[in-house]
Amino acid sequence: MFSFPNPVNEKAARVVAGVVMVVALFTLATSAYWLLIPLAYGFWARVLTGPRLSPLAQLATKVVAPRLGRPKDVAGPPKRFAQGIGAAITTLGVIALALGWTTVTTVLLALLVVAASLESIFALCIGCQVFAALMRAGIVPETVCVECADISRRLVKA
């Protein structure tokens, strides 16, 4: 149950990011900050179990992404790391909201909108870029994502 898929269909990941972007934008536009709670739940569910306990990820992987053509597989560990960043941002947003720090909550939501927009629209995963930098720095060992460390595997797929 507590596993994350590897590889991940990038099309499904982009669908999830698109919905996160829309919900975060709606939250900012309407000050419906309570929506941070389901956003945080979704991120935590995806970090801990992949799509299993996330209704949004289930919809993206089983309904929407298959209708977008052949899957585009990407490495799972960077995507899991990115979901972890989303979990941290939304959890901090909930905590800031509980403390009455709406400006902090607003800034965190704006960051989430930027990251989710880049992922959903341009397939640019900020969390994945941070993950790659941590691997290059030796902070994340190559054994965590062998595919990420071995560029020749990606070149063969291209």
N, C-alpha and C. Protein backbone atom coordinates (compact mmCIF):
# COMPACT_ATOMS: atom_id res chain seq x y z
N MET A 1 0.81 -1.20 0.00
CA MET A 1 0.00 0.00 0.00
C MET A 1 0.86 1.27 0.00
N PHE A 2 1.93 1.27 0.78
CA PHE A 2 2.76 2.47 0.87
C PHE A 2 3.89 2.40 -0.14
N SER A 3 3.52 2.54 -1.39
CA SER A 3 4.51 2.53 -2.46
C SER A 3 4.13 3.61 -3.46
N PHE A 4 5.05 3.90 -4.34
CA PHE A 4 4.83 4.92 -5.36
C PHE A 4 5.19 4.29 -6.69
N PRO A 5 4.40 4.53 -7.73
CA PRO A 5 4.70 3.89 -9.01
C PRO A 5 6.02 4.39 -9.61
N ASN A 6 6.68 3.49 -10.30
CA ASN A 6 7.88 3.84 -11.03
C ASN A 6 7.95 2.90 -12.23
N PRO A 7 7.73 3.41 -13.42
CA PRO A 7 7.62 4.81 -13.82
C PRO A 7 6.22 5.38 -13.58
N VAL A 8 6.13 6.69 -13.84
CA VAL A 8 4.88 7.43 -13.72
C VAL A 8 4.50 7.93 -15.10
N ASN A 9 3.22 7.88 -15.42
CA ASN A 9 2.74 8.45 -16.68
C ASN A 9 2.71 9.97 -16.51
N GLU A 10 3.59 10.65 -17.23
CA GLU A 10 3.67 12.10 -17.12
C GLU A 10 2.35 12.78 -17.47
N LYS A 11 1.59 12.19 -18.36
CA LYS A 11 0.31 12.79 -18.73
C LYS A 11 -0.64 12.82 -17.53
N ALA A 12 -0.64 11.75 -16.74
CA ALA A 12 -1.47 11.72 -15.53
C ALA A 12 -0.98 12.75 -14.53
N ALA A 13 0.34 12.85 -14.38
CA ALA A 13 0.91 13.82 -13.45
C ALA A 13 0.53 15.24 -13.85
N ARG A 14 0.51 15.51 -15.14
CA ARG A 14 0.16 16.85 -15.61
C ARG A 14 -1.33 17.14 -15.40
N VAL A 15 -2.16 16.12 -15.53
CA VAL A 15 -3.60 16.30 -15.26
C VAL A 15 -3.80 16.65 -13.78
N VAL A 16 -3.13 15.91 -12.90
CA VAL A 16 -3.23 16.19 -11.46
C VAL A 16 -2.77 17.62 -11.19
N ALA A 17 -1.64 18.00 -11.77
CA ALA A 17 -1.12 19.35 -11.56
C ALA A 17 -2.09 20.41 -12.08
N GLY A 18 -2.75 20.13 -13.19
CA GLY A 18 -3.73 21.08 -13.72
C GLY A 18 -4.90 21.29 -12.77
N VAL A 19 -5.39 20.22 -12.19
CA VAL A 19 -6.50 20.36 -11.23
C VAL A 19 -6.01 21.09 -9.98
N VAL A 20 -4.81 20.77 -9.51
CA VAL A 20 -4.25 21.47 -8.34
C VAL A 20 -4.14 22.96 -8.65
N MET A 21 -3.68 23.30 -9.85
CA MET A 21 -3.56 24.71 -10.25
C MET A 21 -4.92 25.41 -10.20
N VAL A 22 -5.94 24.76 -10.77
CA VAL A 22 -7.28 25.37 -10.81
C VAL A 22 -7.84 25.54 -9.40
N VAL A 23 -7.69 24.52 -8.55
CA VAL A 23 -8.21 24.61 -7.18
C VAL A 23 -7.45 25.69 -6.40
N ALA A 24 -6.15 25.74 -6.57
CA ALA A 24 -5.36 26.76 -5.86
C ALA A 24 -5.73 28.17 -6.34
N LEU A 25 -5.91 28.34 -7.65
CA LEU A 25 -6.34 29.64 -8.18
C LEU A 25 -7.72 30.02 -7.65
N PHE A 26 -8.64 29.06 -7.63
CA PHE A 26 -9.98 29.31 -7.10
C PHE A 26 -9.90 29.71 -5.63
N THR A 27 -9.05 29.02 -4.88
CA THR A 27 -8.88 29.32 -3.47
C THR A 27 -8.37 30.74 -3.29
N LEU A 28 -7.41 31.15 -4.08
CA LEU A 28 -6.89 32.52 -4.00
C LEU A 28 -7.95 33.55 -4.40
N ALA A 29 -8.68 33.25 -5.46
CA ALA A 29 -9.68 34.20 -5.97
C ALA A 29 -10.86 34.39 -5.02
N THR A 30 -11.21 33.34 -4.29
CA THR A 30 -12.41 33.39 -3.44
C THR A 30 -12.11 33.44 -1.95
N SER A 31 -10.83 33.33 -1.59
CA SER A 31 -10.42 33.22 -0.18
C SER A 31 -11.07 32.03 0.51
N ALA A 32 -11.35 30.99 -0.24
CA ALA A 32 -11.91 29.75 0.32
C ALA A 32 -10.74 28.88 0.80
N TYR A 33 -10.03 29.39 1.80
CA TYR A 33 -8.81 28.75 2.26
C TYR A 33 -9.02 27.34 2.80
N TRP A 34 -10.23 27.00 3.15
CA TRP A 34 -10.51 25.64 3.62
C TRP A 34 -10.16 24.59 2.57
N LEU A 35 -10.09 25.01 1.30
CA LEU A 35 -9.73 24.08 0.23
C LEU A 35 -8.28 23.59 0.34
N LEU A 36 -7.49 24.26 1.18
CA LEU A 36 -6.14 23.76 1.43
C LEU A 36 -6.16 22.38 2.07
N ILE A 37 -7.20 22.09 2.81
CA ILE A 37 -7.28 20.80 3.51
C ILE A 37 -7.38 19.65 2.50
N PRO A 38 -8.32 19.67 1.55
CA PRO A 38 -8.32 18.58 0.57
C PRO A 38 -7.08 18.59 -0.33
N LEU A 39 -6.52 19.77 -0.60
CA LEU A 39 -5.28 19.80 -1.38
C LEU A 39 -4.16 19.11 -0.62
N ALA A 40 -4.02 19.42 0.67
CA ALA A 40 -2.99 18.79 1.49
C ALA A 40 -3.22 17.28 1.57
N TYR A 41 -4.47 16.88 1.79
CA TYR A 41 -4.77 15.44 1.83
C TYR A 41 -4.31 14.76 0.54
N GLY A 42 -4.65 15.36 -0.59
CA GLY A 42 -4.29 14.77 -1.88
C GLY A 42 -2.80 14.60 -2.04
N PHE A 43 -2.04 15.62 -1.66
CA PHE A 43 -0.59 15.51 -1.76
C PHE A 43 -0.06 14.41 -0.85
N TRP A 44 -0.52 14.39 0.40
CA TRP A 44 -0.06 13.35 1.34
C TRP A 44 -0.46 11.96 0.85
N ALA A 45 -1.66 11.83 0.33
CA ALA A 45 -2.10 10.52 -0.18
C ALA A 45 -1.21 10.07 -1.33
N ARG A 46 -0.86 10.98 -2.23
CA ARG A 46 -0.03 10.62 -3.37
C ARG A 46 1.41 10.32 -2.94
N VAL A 47 1.94 11.07 -1.98
CA VAL A 47 3.31 10.81 -1.50
C VAL A 47 3.38 9.42 -0.86
N LEU A 48 2.40 9.11 -0.04
CA LEU A 48 2.44 7.87 0.74
C LEU A 48 2.03 6.63 -0.05
N THR A 49 1.06 6.78 -0.98
CA THR A 49 0.52 5.59 -1.64
C THR A 49 0.42 5.71 -3.15
N GLY A 50 1.03 6.72 -3.73
CA GLY A 50 0.86 6.92 -5.17
C GLY A 50 -0.59 7.30 -5.44
N PRO A 51 -1.19 6.79 -6.49
CA PRO A 51 -2.57 7.18 -6.79
C PRO A 51 -3.64 6.43 -5.98
N ARG A 52 -3.25 5.41 -5.20
CA ARG A 52 -4.23 4.54 -4.53
C ARG A 52 -5.28 5.27 -3.70
N LEU A 53 -4.87 6.22 -2.85
CA LEU A 53 -5.80 6.87 -1.93
C LEU A 53 -6.14 8.30 -2.34
N SER A 54 -5.76 8.68 -3.53
CA SER A 54 -6.04 10.02 -4.04
C SER A 54 -7.12 9.94 -5.12
N PRO A 55 -8.34 10.40 -4.82
CA PRO A 55 -9.39 10.37 -5.86
C PRO A 55 -8.97 11.11 -7.13
N LEU A 56 -8.28 12.22 -6.97
CA LEU A 56 -7.82 12.98 -8.14
C LEU A 56 -6.83 12.16 -8.97
N ALA A 57 -5.88 11.52 -8.31
CA ALA A 57 -4.90 10.70 -9.04
C ALA A 57 -5.56 9.49 -9.68
N GLN A 58 -6.57 8.92 -9.03
CA GLN A 58 -7.32 7.80 -9.63
C GLN A 58 -7.98 8.26 -10.93
N LEU A 59 -8.65 9.41 -10.86
CA LEU A 59 -9.30 9.96 -12.05
C LEU A 59 -8.28 10.23 -13.15
N ALA A 60 -7.15 10.82 -12.78
CA ALA A 60 -6.13 11.16 -13.76
C ALA A 60 -5.52 9.92 -14.40
N THR A 61 -5.20 8.90 -13.60
CA THR A 61 -4.51 7.73 -14.13
C THR A 61 -5.43 6.75 -14.85
N LYS A 62 -6.67 6.65 -14.39
CA LYS A 62 -7.57 5.63 -14.95
C LYS A 62 -8.56 6.15 -15.98
N VAL A 63 -8.86 7.44 -15.93
CA VAL A 63 -9.88 7.97 -16.84
C VAL A 63 -9.30 8.97 -17.84
N VAL A 64 -8.64 10.02 -17.34
CA VAL A 64 -8.23 11.11 -18.23
C VAL A 64 -6.98 10.75 -19.04
N ALA A 65 -5.90 10.35 -18.37
CA ALA A 65 -4.64 10.10 -19.09
C ALA A 65 -4.76 9.06 -20.20
N PRO A 66 -5.51 7.96 -19.99
CA PRO A 66 -5.63 6.99 -21.10
C PRO A 66 -6.29 7.59 -22.35
N ARG A 67 -7.07 8.63 -22.17
CA ARG A 67 -7.72 9.27 -23.32
C ARG A 67 -6.81 10.27 -24.02
N LEU A 68 -5.63 10.49 -23.45
CA LEU A 68 -4.68 11.45 -24.02
C LEU A 68 -3.61 10.77 -24.88
N GLY A 69 -3.82 9.50 -25.19
CA GLY A 69 -2.87 8.78 -26.04
C GLY A 69 -1.92 7.91 -25.24
N ARG A 70 -0.89 7.46 -25.92
CA ARG A 70 0.10 6.57 -25.30
C ARG A 70 0.71 7.23 -24.06
N PRO A 71 0.96 6.43 -23.03
CA PRO A 71 1.58 7.00 -21.83
C PRO A 71 2.99 7.50 -22.13
N LYS A 72 3.39 8.52 -21.40
CA LYS A 72 4.77 9.01 -21.48
C LYS A 72 5.38 8.74 -20.11
N ASP A 73 6.17 7.68 -20.04
CA ASP A 73 6.74 7.27 -18.76
C ASP A 73 7.93 8.13 -18.37
N VAL A 74 7.91 8.54 -17.09
CA VAL A 74 9.03 9.27 -16.49
C VAL A 74 9.34 8.59 -15.15
N ALA A 75 10.51 8.87 -14.62
CA ALA A 75 10.93 8.25 -13.36
C ALA A 75 10.01 8.65 -12.21
N GLY A 76 9.71 7.70 -11.35
CA GLY A 76 8.81 7.93 -10.23
C GLY A 76 9.41 8.71 -9.07
N PRO A 77 10.65 8.43 -8.64
CA PRO A 77 11.18 9.11 -7.46
C PRO A 77 11.16 10.64 -7.52
N PRO A 78 11.52 11.27 -8.65
CA PRO A 78 11.43 12.73 -8.69
C PRO A 78 9.98 13.23 -8.55
N LYS A 79 9.04 12.51 -9.12
CA LYS A 79 7.63 12.91 -9.01
C LYS A 79 7.16 12.77 -7.56
N ARG A 80 7.61 11.72 -6.89
CA ARG A 80 7.25 11.54 -5.47
C ARG A 80 7.83 12.69 -4.64
N PHE A 81 9.06 13.05 -4.93
CA PHE A 81 9.70 14.18 -4.25
C PHE A 81 8.89 15.46 -4.47
N ALA A 82 8.46 15.68 -5.71
CA ALA A 82 7.66 16.87 -6.03
C ALA A 82 6.33 16.85 -5.26
N GLN A 83 5.70 15.68 -5.16
CA GLN A 83 4.47 15.57 -4.37
C GLN A 83 4.75 15.89 -2.91
N GLY A 84 5.93 15.50 -2.42
CA GLY A 84 6.32 15.82 -1.05
C GLY A 84 6.45 17.32 -0.83
N ILE A 85 6.98 18.02 -1.82
CA ILE A 85 7.07 19.48 -1.72
C ILE A 85 5.66 20.07 -1.67
N GLY A 86 4.77 19.56 -2.51
CA GLY A 86 3.37 20.02 -2.49
C GLY A 86 2.72 19.75 -1.15
N ALA A 87 3.01 18.58 -0.56
CA ALA A 87 2.47 18.24 0.76
C ALA A 87 2.99 19.23 1.81
N ALA A 88 4.27 19.56 1.72
CA ALA A 88 4.85 20.50 2.68
C ALA A 88 4.22 21.89 2.54
N ILE A 89 4.09 22.35 1.30
CA ILE A 89 3.54 23.69 1.06
C ILE A 89 2.09 23.78 1.55
N THR A 90 1.29 22.78 1.19
CA THR A 90 -0.13 22.85 1.59
C THR A 90 -0.30 22.65 3.10
N THR A 91 0.52 21.80 3.70
CA THR A 91 0.45 21.61 5.15
C THR A 91 0.86 22.88 5.87
N LEU A 92 1.94 23.51 5.42
CA LEU A 92 2.33 24.79 6.00
C LEU A 92 1.23 25.84 5.81
N GLY A 93 0.56 25.79 4.66
CA GLY A 93 -0.55 26.71 4.42
C GLY A 93 -1.69 26.51 5.41
N VAL A 94 -2.02 25.26 5.70
CA VAL A 94 -3.07 24.95 6.68
C VAL A 94 -2.65 25.45 8.07
N ILE A 95 -1.39 25.20 8.43
CA ILE A 95 -0.90 25.65 9.74
C ILE A 95 -0.92 27.18 9.82
N ALA A 96 -0.44 27.84 8.76
CA ALA A 96 -0.44 29.31 8.74
C ALA A 96 -1.87 29.84 8.85
N LEU A 97 -2.78 29.20 8.17
CA LEU A 97 -4.18 29.62 8.25
C LEU A 97 -4.72 29.46 9.67
N ALA A 98 -4.40 28.34 10.31
CA ALA A 98 -4.86 28.10 11.68
C ALA A 98 -4.29 29.15 12.64
N LEU A 99 -3.11 29.67 12.32
CA LEU A 99 -2.49 30.70 13.17
C LEU A 99 -2.96 32.11 12.80
N GLY A 100 -3.81 32.20 11.77
CA GLY A 100 -4.32 33.50 11.35
C GLY A 100 -3.38 34.26 10.43
N TRP A 101 -2.40 33.59 9.88
CA TRP A 101 -1.42 34.22 9.00
C TRP A 101 -1.87 34.10 7.54
N THR A 102 -2.90 34.83 7.18
CA THR A 102 -3.45 34.68 5.83
C THR A 102 -2.48 35.14 4.74
N THR A 103 -1.62 36.10 5.06
CA THR A 103 -0.64 36.53 4.05
C THR A 103 0.32 35.39 3.72
N VAL A 104 0.77 34.67 4.73
CA VAL A 104 1.66 33.52 4.51
C VAL A 104 0.91 32.46 3.70
N THR A 105 -0.34 32.22 4.06
CA THR A 105 -1.15 31.24 3.34
C THR A 105 -1.29 31.64 1.87
N THR A 106 -1.52 32.90 1.62
CA THR A 106 -1.67 33.40 0.26
C THR A 106 -0.38 33.23 -0.54
N VAL A 107 0.74 33.53 0.07
CA VAL A 107 2.04 33.38 -0.61
C VAL A 107 2.29 31.91 -0.94
N LEU A 108 2.01 31.02 0.01
CA LEU A 108 2.21 29.58 -0.23
C LEU A 108 1.30 29.09 -1.36
N LEU A 109 0.06 29.55 -1.38
CA LEU A 109 -0.85 29.18 -2.47
C LEU A 109 -0.35 29.71 -3.81
N ALA A 110 0.18 30.92 -3.82
CA ALA A 110 0.72 31.48 -5.06
C ALA A 110 1.89 30.65 -5.57
N LEU A 111 2.76 30.21 -4.66
CA LEU A 111 3.87 29.33 -5.05
C LEU A 111 3.35 28.02 -5.64
N LEU A 112 2.31 27.50 -5.02
CA LEU A 112 1.70 26.26 -5.51
C LEU A 112 1.12 26.46 -6.91
N VAL A 113 0.48 27.59 -7.14
CA VAL A 113 -0.08 27.89 -8.47
C VAL A 113 1.04 27.93 -9.51
N VAL A 114 2.15 28.59 -9.18
CA VAL A 114 3.26 28.68 -10.12
C VAL A 114 3.80 27.29 -10.45
N ALA A 115 4.08 26.50 -9.42
CA ALA A 115 4.64 25.16 -9.64
C ALA A 115 3.68 24.27 -10.41
N ALA A 116 2.41 24.27 -10.02
CA ALA A 116 1.42 23.42 -10.70
C ALA A 116 1.19 23.89 -12.14
N SER A 117 1.24 25.18 -12.37
CA SER A 117 1.08 25.71 -13.73
C SER A 117 2.23 25.27 -14.62
N LEU A 118 3.44 25.40 -14.13
CA LEU A 118 4.60 24.99 -14.92
C LEU A 118 4.54 23.50 -15.26
N GLU A 119 4.12 22.69 -14.29
CA GLU A 119 4.02 21.24 -14.53
C GLU A 119 2.92 20.94 -15.53
N SER A 120 1.73 21.49 -15.30
CA SER A 120 0.58 21.12 -16.13
C SER A 120 0.66 21.69 -17.54
N ILE A 121 1.15 22.89 -17.69
CA ILE A 121 1.15 23.54 -19.00
C ILE A 121 2.41 23.23 -19.80
N PHE A 122 3.58 23.26 -19.12
CA PHE A 122 4.85 23.14 -19.84
C PHE A 122 5.62 21.85 -19.54
N ALA A 123 5.08 20.98 -18.72
CA ALA A 123 5.77 19.74 -18.30
C ALA A 123 7.09 20.04 -17.62
N LEU A 124 7.15 21.17 -16.93
CA LEU A 124 8.34 21.56 -16.18
C LEU A 124 8.06 21.34 -14.70
N CYS A 125 8.64 20.29 -14.17
CA CYS A 125 8.42 19.90 -12.78
C CYS A 125 9.52 20.50 -11.91
N ILE A 126 9.19 21.53 -11.14
CA ILE A 126 10.19 22.18 -10.29
C ILE A 126 10.75 21.19 -9.26
N GLY A 127 9.88 20.40 -8.65
CA GLY A 127 10.33 19.42 -7.67
C GLY A 127 11.30 18.43 -8.29
N CYS A 128 11.04 18.04 -9.53
CA CYS A 128 11.93 17.11 -10.23
C CYS A 128 13.29 17.76 -10.49
N GLN A 129 13.28 19.06 -10.79
CA GLN A 129 14.54 19.79 -11.00
C GLN A 129 15.34 19.86 -9.71
N VAL A 130 14.66 20.12 -8.59
CA VAL A 130 15.33 20.15 -7.29
C VAL A 130 15.90 18.76 -6.97
N PHE A 131 15.11 17.72 -7.23
CA PHE A 131 15.55 16.34 -7.01
C PHE A 131 16.83 16.07 -7.80
N ALA A 132 16.85 16.47 -9.06
CA ALA A 132 18.04 16.26 -9.91
C ALA A 132 19.25 17.01 -9.35
N ALA A 133 19.04 18.23 -8.88
CA ALA A 133 20.14 19.01 -8.30
C ALA A 133 20.67 18.34 -7.03
N LEU A 134 19.76 17.79 -6.23
CA LEU A 134 20.18 17.08 -5.01
C LEU A 134 20.95 15.81 -5.35
N MET A 135 20.58 15.15 -6.45
CA MET A 135 21.34 13.98 -6.90
C MET A 135 22.74 14.39 -7.37
N ARG A 136 22.82 15.47 -8.14
CA ARG A 136 24.12 15.94 -8.63
C ARG A 136 25.03 16.34 -7.47
N ALA A 137 24.43 16.89 -6.42
CA ALA A 137 25.19 17.32 -5.25
C ALA A 137 25.56 16.14 -4.35
N GLY A 138 25.02 14.96 -4.64
CA GLY A 138 25.32 13.78 -3.84
C GLY A 138 24.48 13.66 -2.58
N ILE A 139 23.49 14.53 -2.43
CA ILE A 139 22.62 14.49 -1.25
C ILE A 139 21.61 13.35 -1.37
N VAL A 140 21.09 13.16 -2.57
CA VAL A 140 20.22 12.01 -2.86
C VAL A 140 21.09 10.98 -3.57
N PRO A 141 21.24 9.78 -2.98
CA PRO A 141 22.10 8.77 -3.61
C PRO A 141 21.53 8.27 -4.94
N GLU A 142 22.42 7.88 -5.84
CA GLU A 142 22.01 7.38 -7.15
C GLU A 142 21.10 6.18 -7.04
N THR A 143 21.22 5.40 -5.97
CA THR A 143 20.39 4.20 -5.80
C THR A 143 18.91 4.54 -5.65
N VAL A 144 18.59 5.78 -5.28
CA VAL A 144 17.19 6.18 -5.14
C VAL A 144 16.51 6.21 -6.50
N CYS A 145 17.25 6.62 -7.50
CA CYS A 145 16.68 6.66 -8.85
C CYS A 145 17.79 6.36 -9.86
N VAL A 146 17.96 5.08 -10.14
CA VAL A 146 19.01 4.65 -11.06
C VAL A 146 18.76 5.25 -12.44
N GLU A 147 17.50 5.28 -12.87
CA GLU A 147 17.18 5.85 -14.18
C GLU A 147 17.57 7.32 -14.25
N CYS A 148 17.38 8.05 -13.16
CA CYS A 148 17.73 9.47 -13.12
C CYS A 148 19.24 9.67 -13.25
N ALA A 149 19.99 8.76 -12.66
CA ALA A 149 21.46 8.88 -12.66
C ALA A 149 22.06 8.45 -13.98
N ASP A 150 21.38 7.60 -14.73
CA ASP A 150 21.92 7.05 -15.98
C ASP A 150 21.22 7.68 -17.17
N ILE A 151 21.83 8.71 -17.72
CA ILE A 151 21.22 9.44 -18.84
C ILE A 151 21.10 8.56 -20.09
N SER A 152 21.95 7.54 -20.23
CA SER A 152 21.89 6.70 -21.43
C SER A 152 20.54 5.99 -21.56
N ARG A 153 19.89 5.69 -20.43
CA ARG A 153 18.56 5.07 -20.50
C ARG A 153 17.54 6.01 -21.11
N ARG A 154 17.66 7.30 -20.79
CA ARG A 154 16.72 8.28 -21.35
C ARG A 154 16.97 8.49 -22.83
N LEU A 155 18.24 8.45 -23.24
CA LEU A 155 18.57 8.65 -24.65
C LEU A 155 18.05 7.52 -25.51
N VAL A 156 18.05 6.29 -24.98
CA VAL A 156 17.54 5.14 -25.73
C VAL A 156 16.04 5.30 -25.97
N LYS A 157 15.30 5.86 -24.99
CA LYS A 157 13.85 6.02 -25.12
C LYS A 157 13.50 7.10 -26.13
N ALA A 158 14.37 8.07 -26.35
CA ALA A 158 14.05 9.22 -27.19
C ALA A 158 13.93 8.86 -28.64
